Coordinates of C-alpha atoms and ligand atoms in Angstrom, one line a residue:
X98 CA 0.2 -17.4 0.5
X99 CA -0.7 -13.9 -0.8
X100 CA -4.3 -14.0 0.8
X101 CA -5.8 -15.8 3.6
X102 CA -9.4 -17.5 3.7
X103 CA -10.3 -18.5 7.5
X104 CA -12.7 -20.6 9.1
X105 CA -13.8 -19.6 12.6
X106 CA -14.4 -22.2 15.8
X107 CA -16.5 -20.5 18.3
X108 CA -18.6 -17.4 17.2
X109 CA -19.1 -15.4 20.8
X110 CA -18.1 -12.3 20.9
X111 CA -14.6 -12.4 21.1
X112 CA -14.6 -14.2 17.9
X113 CA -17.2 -12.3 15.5
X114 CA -14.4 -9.1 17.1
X115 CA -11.3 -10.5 15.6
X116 CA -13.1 -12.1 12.3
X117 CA -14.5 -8.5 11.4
X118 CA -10.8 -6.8 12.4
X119 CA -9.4 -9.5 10.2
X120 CA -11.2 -8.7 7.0
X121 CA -10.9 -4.9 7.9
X122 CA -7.2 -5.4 8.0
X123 CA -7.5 -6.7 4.1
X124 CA -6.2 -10.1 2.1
X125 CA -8.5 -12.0 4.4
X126 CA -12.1 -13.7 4.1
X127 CA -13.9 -15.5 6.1
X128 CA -14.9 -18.9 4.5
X129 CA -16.9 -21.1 6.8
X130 CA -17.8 -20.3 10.6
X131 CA -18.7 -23.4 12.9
X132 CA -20.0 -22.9 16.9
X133 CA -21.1 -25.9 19.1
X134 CA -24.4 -23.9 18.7
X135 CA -25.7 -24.3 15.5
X136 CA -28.2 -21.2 16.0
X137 CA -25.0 -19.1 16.9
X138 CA -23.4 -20.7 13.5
X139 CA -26.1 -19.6 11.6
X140 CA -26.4 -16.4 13.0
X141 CA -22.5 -15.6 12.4
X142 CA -22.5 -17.1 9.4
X143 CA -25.2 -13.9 8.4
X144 CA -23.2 -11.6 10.2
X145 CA -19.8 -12.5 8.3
X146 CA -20.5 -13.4 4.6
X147 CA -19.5 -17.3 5.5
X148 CA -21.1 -20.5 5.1
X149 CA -22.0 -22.1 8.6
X150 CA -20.9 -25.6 9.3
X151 CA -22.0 -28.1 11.8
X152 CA -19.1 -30.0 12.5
X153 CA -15.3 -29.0 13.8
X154 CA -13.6 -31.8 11.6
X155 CA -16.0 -30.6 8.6
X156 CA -14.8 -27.0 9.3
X157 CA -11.6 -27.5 9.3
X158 CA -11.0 -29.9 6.4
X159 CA -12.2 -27.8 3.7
X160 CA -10.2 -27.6 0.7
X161 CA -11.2 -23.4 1.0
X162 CA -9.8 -22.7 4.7
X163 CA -5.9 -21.9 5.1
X164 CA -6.2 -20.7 8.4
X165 CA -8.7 -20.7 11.8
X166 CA -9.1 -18.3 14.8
X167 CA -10.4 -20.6 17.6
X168 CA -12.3 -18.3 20.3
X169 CA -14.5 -20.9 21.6
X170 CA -14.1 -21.7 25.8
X171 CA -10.6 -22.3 26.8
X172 CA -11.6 -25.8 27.4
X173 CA -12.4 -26.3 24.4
X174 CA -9.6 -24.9 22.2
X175 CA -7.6 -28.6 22.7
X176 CA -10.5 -30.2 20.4
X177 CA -9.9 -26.9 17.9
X178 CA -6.3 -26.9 17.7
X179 CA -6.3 -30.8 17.3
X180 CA -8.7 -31.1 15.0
X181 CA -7.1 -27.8 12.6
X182 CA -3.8 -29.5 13.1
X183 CA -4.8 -33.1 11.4
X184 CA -6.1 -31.0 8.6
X185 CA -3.0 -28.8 8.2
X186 CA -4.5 -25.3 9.1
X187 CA -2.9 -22.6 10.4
X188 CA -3.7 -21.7 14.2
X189 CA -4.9 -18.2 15.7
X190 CA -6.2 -19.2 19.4
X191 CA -7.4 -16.6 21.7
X192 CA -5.5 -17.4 25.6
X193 CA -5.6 -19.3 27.6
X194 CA -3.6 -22.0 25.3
X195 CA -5.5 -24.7 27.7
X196 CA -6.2 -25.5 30.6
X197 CA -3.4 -27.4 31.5
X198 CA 0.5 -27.6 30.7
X199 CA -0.5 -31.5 29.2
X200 CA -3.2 -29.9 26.8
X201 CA -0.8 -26.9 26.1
X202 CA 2.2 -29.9 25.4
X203 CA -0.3 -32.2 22.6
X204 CA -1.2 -28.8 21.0
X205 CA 1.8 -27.7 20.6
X206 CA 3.1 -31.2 19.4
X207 CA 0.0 -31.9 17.1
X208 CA 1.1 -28.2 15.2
X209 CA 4.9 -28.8 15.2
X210 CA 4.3 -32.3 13.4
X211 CA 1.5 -31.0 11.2
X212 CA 4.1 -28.7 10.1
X213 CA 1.2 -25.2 11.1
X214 CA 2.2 -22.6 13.0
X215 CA 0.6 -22.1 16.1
X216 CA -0.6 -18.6 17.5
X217 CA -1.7 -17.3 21.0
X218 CA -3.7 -14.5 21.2
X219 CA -1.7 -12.7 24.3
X220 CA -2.7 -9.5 23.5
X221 CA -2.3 -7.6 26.8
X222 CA 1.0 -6.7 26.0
X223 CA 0.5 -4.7 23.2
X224 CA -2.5 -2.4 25.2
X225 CA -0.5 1.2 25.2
X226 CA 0.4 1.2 28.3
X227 CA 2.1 -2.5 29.0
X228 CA 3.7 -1.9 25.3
X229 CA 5.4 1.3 26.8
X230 CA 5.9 0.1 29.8
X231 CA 7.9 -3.0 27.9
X232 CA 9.9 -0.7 25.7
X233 CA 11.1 1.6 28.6
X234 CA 11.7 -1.0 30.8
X235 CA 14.0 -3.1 28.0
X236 CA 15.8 0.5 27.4
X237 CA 16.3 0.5 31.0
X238 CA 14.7 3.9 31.9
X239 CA 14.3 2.4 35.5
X240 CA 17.5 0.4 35.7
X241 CA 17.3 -3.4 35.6
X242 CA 14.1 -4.6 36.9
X243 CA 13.5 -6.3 39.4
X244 CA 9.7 -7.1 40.8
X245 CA 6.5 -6.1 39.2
X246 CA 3.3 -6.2 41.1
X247 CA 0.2 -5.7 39.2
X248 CA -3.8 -5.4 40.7
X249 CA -6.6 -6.5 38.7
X250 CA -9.9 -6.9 40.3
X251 CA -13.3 -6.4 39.5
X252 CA -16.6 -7.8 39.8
X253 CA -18.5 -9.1 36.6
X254 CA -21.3 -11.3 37.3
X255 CA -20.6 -12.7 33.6
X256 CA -18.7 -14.9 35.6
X257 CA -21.5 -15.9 37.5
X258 CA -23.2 -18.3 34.7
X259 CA -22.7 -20.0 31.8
X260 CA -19.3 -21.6 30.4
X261 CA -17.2 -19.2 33.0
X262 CA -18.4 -19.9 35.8
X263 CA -17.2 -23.5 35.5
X264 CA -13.8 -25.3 35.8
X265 CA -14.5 -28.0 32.8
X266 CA -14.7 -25.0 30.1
X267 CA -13.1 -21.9 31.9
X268 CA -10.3 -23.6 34.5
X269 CA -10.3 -21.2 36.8
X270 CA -10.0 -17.2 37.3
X271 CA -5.8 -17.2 36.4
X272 CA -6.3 -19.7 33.1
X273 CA -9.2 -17.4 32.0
X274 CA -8.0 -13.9 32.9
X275 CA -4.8 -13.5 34.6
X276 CA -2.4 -16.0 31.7
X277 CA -2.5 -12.1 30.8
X278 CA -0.9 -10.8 33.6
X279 CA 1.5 -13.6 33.8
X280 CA 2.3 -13.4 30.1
X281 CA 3.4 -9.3 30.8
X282 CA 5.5 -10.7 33.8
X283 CA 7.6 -12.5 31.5
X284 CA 7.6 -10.0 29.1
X285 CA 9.2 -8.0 32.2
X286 CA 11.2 -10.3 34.2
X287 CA 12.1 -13.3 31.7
X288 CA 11.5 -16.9 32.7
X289 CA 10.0 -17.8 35.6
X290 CA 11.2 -20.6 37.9
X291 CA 9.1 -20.8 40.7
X292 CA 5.4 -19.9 41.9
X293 CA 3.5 -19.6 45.3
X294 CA -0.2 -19.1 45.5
X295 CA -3.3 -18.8 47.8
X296 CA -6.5 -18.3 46.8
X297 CA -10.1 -17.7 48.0
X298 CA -14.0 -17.9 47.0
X299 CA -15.2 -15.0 49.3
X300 CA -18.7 -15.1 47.2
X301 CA -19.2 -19.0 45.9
X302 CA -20.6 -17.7 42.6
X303 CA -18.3 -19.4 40.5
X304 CA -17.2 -23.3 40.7
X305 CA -13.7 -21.8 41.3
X306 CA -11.9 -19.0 43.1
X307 CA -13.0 -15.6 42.9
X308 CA -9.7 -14.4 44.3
X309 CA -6.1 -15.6 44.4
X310 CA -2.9 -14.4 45.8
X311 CA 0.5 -14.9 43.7
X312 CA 4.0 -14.7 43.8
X313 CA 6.0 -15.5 40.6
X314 CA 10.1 -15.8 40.7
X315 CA 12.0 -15.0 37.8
X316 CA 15.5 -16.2 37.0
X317 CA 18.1 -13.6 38.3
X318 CA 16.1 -12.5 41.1
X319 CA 12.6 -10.8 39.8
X320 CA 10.0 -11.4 42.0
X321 CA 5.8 -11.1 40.1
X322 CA 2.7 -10.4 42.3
X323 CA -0.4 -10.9 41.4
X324 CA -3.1 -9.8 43.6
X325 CA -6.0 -11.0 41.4
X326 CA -10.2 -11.2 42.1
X327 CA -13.7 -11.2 40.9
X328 CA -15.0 -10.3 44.2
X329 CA -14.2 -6.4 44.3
X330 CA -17.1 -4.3 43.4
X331 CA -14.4 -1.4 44.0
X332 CA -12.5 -2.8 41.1
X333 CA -9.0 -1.3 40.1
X334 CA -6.1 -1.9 37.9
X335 CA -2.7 -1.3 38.6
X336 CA 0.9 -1.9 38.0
X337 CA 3.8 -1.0 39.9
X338 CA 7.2 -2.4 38.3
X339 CA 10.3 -1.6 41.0
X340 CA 14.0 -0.9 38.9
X341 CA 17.4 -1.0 40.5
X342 CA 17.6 2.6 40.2
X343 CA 13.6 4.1 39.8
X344 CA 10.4 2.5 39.5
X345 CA 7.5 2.7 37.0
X346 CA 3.8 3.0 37.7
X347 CA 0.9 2.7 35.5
X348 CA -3.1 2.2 35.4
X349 CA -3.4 -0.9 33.2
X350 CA -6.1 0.2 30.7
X351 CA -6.6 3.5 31.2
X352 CA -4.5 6.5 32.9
X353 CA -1.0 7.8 32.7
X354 CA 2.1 6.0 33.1
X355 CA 4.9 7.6 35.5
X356 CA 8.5 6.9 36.2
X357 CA 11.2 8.6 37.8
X358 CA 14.9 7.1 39.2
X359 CA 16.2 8.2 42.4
X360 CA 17.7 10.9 41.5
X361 CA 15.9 12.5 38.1
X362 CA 12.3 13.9 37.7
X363 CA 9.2 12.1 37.6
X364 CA 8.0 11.5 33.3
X365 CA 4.3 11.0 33.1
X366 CA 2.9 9.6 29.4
X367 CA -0.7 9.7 28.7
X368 CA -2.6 7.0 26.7
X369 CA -3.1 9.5 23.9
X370 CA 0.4 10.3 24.0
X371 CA 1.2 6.8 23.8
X372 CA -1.6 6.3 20.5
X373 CA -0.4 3.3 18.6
X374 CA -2.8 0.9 16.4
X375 CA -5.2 -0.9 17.9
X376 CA -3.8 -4.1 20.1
X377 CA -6.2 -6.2 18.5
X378 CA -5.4 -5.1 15.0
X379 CA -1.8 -5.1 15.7
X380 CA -2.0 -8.8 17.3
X381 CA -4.0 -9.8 14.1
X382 CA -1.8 -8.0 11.7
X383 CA 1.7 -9.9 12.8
X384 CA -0.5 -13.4 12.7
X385 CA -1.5 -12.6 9.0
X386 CA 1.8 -11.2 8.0
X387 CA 3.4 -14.5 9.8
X388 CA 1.3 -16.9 7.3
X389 CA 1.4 -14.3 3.9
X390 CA 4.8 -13.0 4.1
X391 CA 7.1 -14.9 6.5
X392 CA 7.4 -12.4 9.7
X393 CA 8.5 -13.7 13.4
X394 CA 4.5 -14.1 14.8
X395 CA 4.6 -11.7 18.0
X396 CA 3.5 -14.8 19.8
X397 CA 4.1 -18.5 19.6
X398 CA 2.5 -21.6 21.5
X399 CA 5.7 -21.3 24.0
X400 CA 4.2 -18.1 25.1
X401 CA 0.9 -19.5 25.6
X402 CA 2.3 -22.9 27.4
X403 CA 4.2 -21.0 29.8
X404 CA 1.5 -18.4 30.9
X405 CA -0.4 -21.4 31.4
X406 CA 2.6 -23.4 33.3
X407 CA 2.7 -20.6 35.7
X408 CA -1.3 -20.2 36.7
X409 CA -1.1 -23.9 37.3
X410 CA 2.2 -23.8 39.2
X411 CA -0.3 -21.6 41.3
X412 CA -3.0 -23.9 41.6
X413 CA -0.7 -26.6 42.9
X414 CA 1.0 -24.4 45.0
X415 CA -2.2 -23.3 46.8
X416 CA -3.1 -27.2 46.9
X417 CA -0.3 -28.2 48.5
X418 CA 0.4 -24.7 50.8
X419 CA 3.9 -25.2 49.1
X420 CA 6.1 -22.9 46.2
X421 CA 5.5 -25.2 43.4
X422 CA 8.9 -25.1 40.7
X423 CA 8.0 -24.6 36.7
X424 CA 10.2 -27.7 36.0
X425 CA 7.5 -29.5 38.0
X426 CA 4.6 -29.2 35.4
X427 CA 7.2 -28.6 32.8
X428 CA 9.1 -31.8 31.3
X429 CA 12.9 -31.9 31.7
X430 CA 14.1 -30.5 28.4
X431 CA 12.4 -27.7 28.8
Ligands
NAD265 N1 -7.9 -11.5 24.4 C1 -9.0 -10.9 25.0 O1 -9.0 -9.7 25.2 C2 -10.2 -11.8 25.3 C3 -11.4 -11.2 25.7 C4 -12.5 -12.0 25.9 C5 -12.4 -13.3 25.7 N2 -11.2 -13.9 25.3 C6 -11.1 -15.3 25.1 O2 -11.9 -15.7 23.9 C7 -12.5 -17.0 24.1 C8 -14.0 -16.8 23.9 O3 -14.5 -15.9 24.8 P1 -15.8 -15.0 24.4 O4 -15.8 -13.9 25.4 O5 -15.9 -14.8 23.0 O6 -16.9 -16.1 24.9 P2 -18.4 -16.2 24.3 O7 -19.2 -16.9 25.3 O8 -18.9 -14.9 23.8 O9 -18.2 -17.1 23.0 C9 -17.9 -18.5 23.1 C10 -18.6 -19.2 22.0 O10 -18.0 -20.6 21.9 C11 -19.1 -21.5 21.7 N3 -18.7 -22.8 22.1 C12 -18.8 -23.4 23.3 N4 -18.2 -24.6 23.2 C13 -17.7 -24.8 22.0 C14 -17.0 -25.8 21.3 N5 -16.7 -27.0 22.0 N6 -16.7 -25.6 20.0 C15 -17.0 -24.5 19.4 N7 -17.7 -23.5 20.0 C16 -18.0 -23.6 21.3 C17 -20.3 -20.9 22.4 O11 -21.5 -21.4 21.9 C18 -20.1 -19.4 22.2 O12 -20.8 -19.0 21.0 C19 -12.0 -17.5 25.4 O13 -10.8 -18.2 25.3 C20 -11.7 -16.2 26.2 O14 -10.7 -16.3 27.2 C21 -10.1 -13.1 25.1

């Protein structure tokens, strides 16, 4: 395929962002949006040159789409993902993957059989500072690494209405934020095995947890923290990744990133040192050179299922006041 025409599922404004990038990026256009609201289809459809439909399974089983980006609630990308599957599309959907390991599982399955390949939009990792932070750590400018512990908290009454502030559509506060964090752990420390959690609602504005507490084990020995909330009016971001012979530190989205070993000088990079294309573009770019030309997609489904396996490794774990294993919500052959 030398050029790609997409539909869009779910127009908010995550998705009208990565439609517009898209055709910026060239060799795409945007065919047909649909949107659970028909107002907010109508309205995007005016926004970006495409014909708004009223019906997912319509959307999806035009002869004129090769591709969708689903950005509708993370509840509701297992309808998307289905539906684009049975009609042979190719998948772009923003994370979480699902809401659940099972969801993540028929998704994935639905797309393999389909013969479409299936995208996650984990886009964290390529912000400037994680994707440094990635490429020093694999070139072992620390040593081997062995824990990570990353702060993000905040307080964004967005939360406090509408789709996210429910469990049905948004799961919770680590499927619809932190499946980012746990995505860069991975990215850091390899496969994770094992997960303990607590959590807390210190407000009650959300049907879920506006805090949580977690501790992620990697195989051969990395330990993950989380220390995660929408409850922190002082919000912060931070990330402090410990190596056998240095450690790293770094502000997230914005600031420097510094490392020094034990016994060398402290480096400090600055964003605009860093530069780089935009994560968004860049995210967008290997997902439209993976359909037009053939290239390894950044990220698969896999990457999306196991974020997901290990925010509800945490929920179980904070159930049950127990570490909860990944093999548990994973199936055997995994
Ligand atoms: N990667 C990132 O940086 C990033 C940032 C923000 C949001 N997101 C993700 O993008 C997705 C959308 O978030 P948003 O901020 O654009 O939300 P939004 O509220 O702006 O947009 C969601 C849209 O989906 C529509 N919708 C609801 N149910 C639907 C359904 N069943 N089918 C089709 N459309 C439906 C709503 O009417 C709304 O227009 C979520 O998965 C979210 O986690 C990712």
């Amino acid at each position: 395929m030398d050029n790609v025409s997409l539909g869009v599922i779910g127009c908010g404004v995550m998705a009208r962002d990565l439609a517009r990038r898209c055709v910026r990026l060239g060799r795409v256009r945007i065919a047909a949006v649909y949107d659970s609201d028909p107002d907010i289809a109508a309205s995007a459809g005016v926004e970006l040159v495409a014909e708004p439909v009223f019906d997912v399974g319509e959307l999806c089983n035009r002869i004129d789409i090769d591709a969708v980006i689903i950005a509708s609630p993370p509840g509701a990308h297992l309808e998307g993902v289905l539906a684009a599957a049975a009609a042979g599309k190719a998948v772009f959907c923003e994370k979480p993957l699902g809401i659940s390991v099972a969801e993540c599982d028929r998704m994935i399955a639905a797309c393999r059989n389909a013969g479409v390949p299936l995208f996650v939009g984990h886009v964290l990792r390529l912000f400037p500072l994680f994707r440094h932070s990635i490429r020093l750590c694999r070139d072992s400018v620390i040593g081997k690494v062995r824990g990570v512990a990353i702060t993000r908290t905040g307080y964004s009454t967005e939360f406090h209405s509408g789709w996210r502030s429910g469990r049905a559509m948004a799961g919770g506060l680590l499927y619809e934020v932190h499946v980012h964090e746990f995505d860069y752990m991975r990215a850091l420390l390899g496969r994770p095995t094992r997960v303990t959690a607590r959590l807390d609602d210190a407000y009650r504005k959300m049907e879920y947890e506006d805090t949580a507490y977690v501790m992620v084990e990697f195989e051969g020995g990395g330990t993950g923290l989380l220390h995660a909330s929408n409850s922190s009016p002082i919000g912060e971001y931070n990330v402090h990744i410990h190596g056998s012979e240095g450690n790293m530190v770094h502000g997230g989205f914005g600031g420097n990133l510094r490392y020094q070993t034990i016994h060398g000088v402290a480096t400090e990079v600055s964003l605009s040192e860093i530069g780089g294309q935009n994560p968004y573009d860049r995210e967008l770019g290997s997902w439209i050179d993976s359909l037009t030309i053939g290239l390894e997609p950044l990220f698969t489904g896999e990457d999306g299922r196991m974020a997901v396996a290990m925010a509800e490794c945490a929920y179980r774990s904070a159930g049950s006041g127990k570490p909860v294993s990944i093999s548990e919500v994973l199936t055997p052959s995994d």
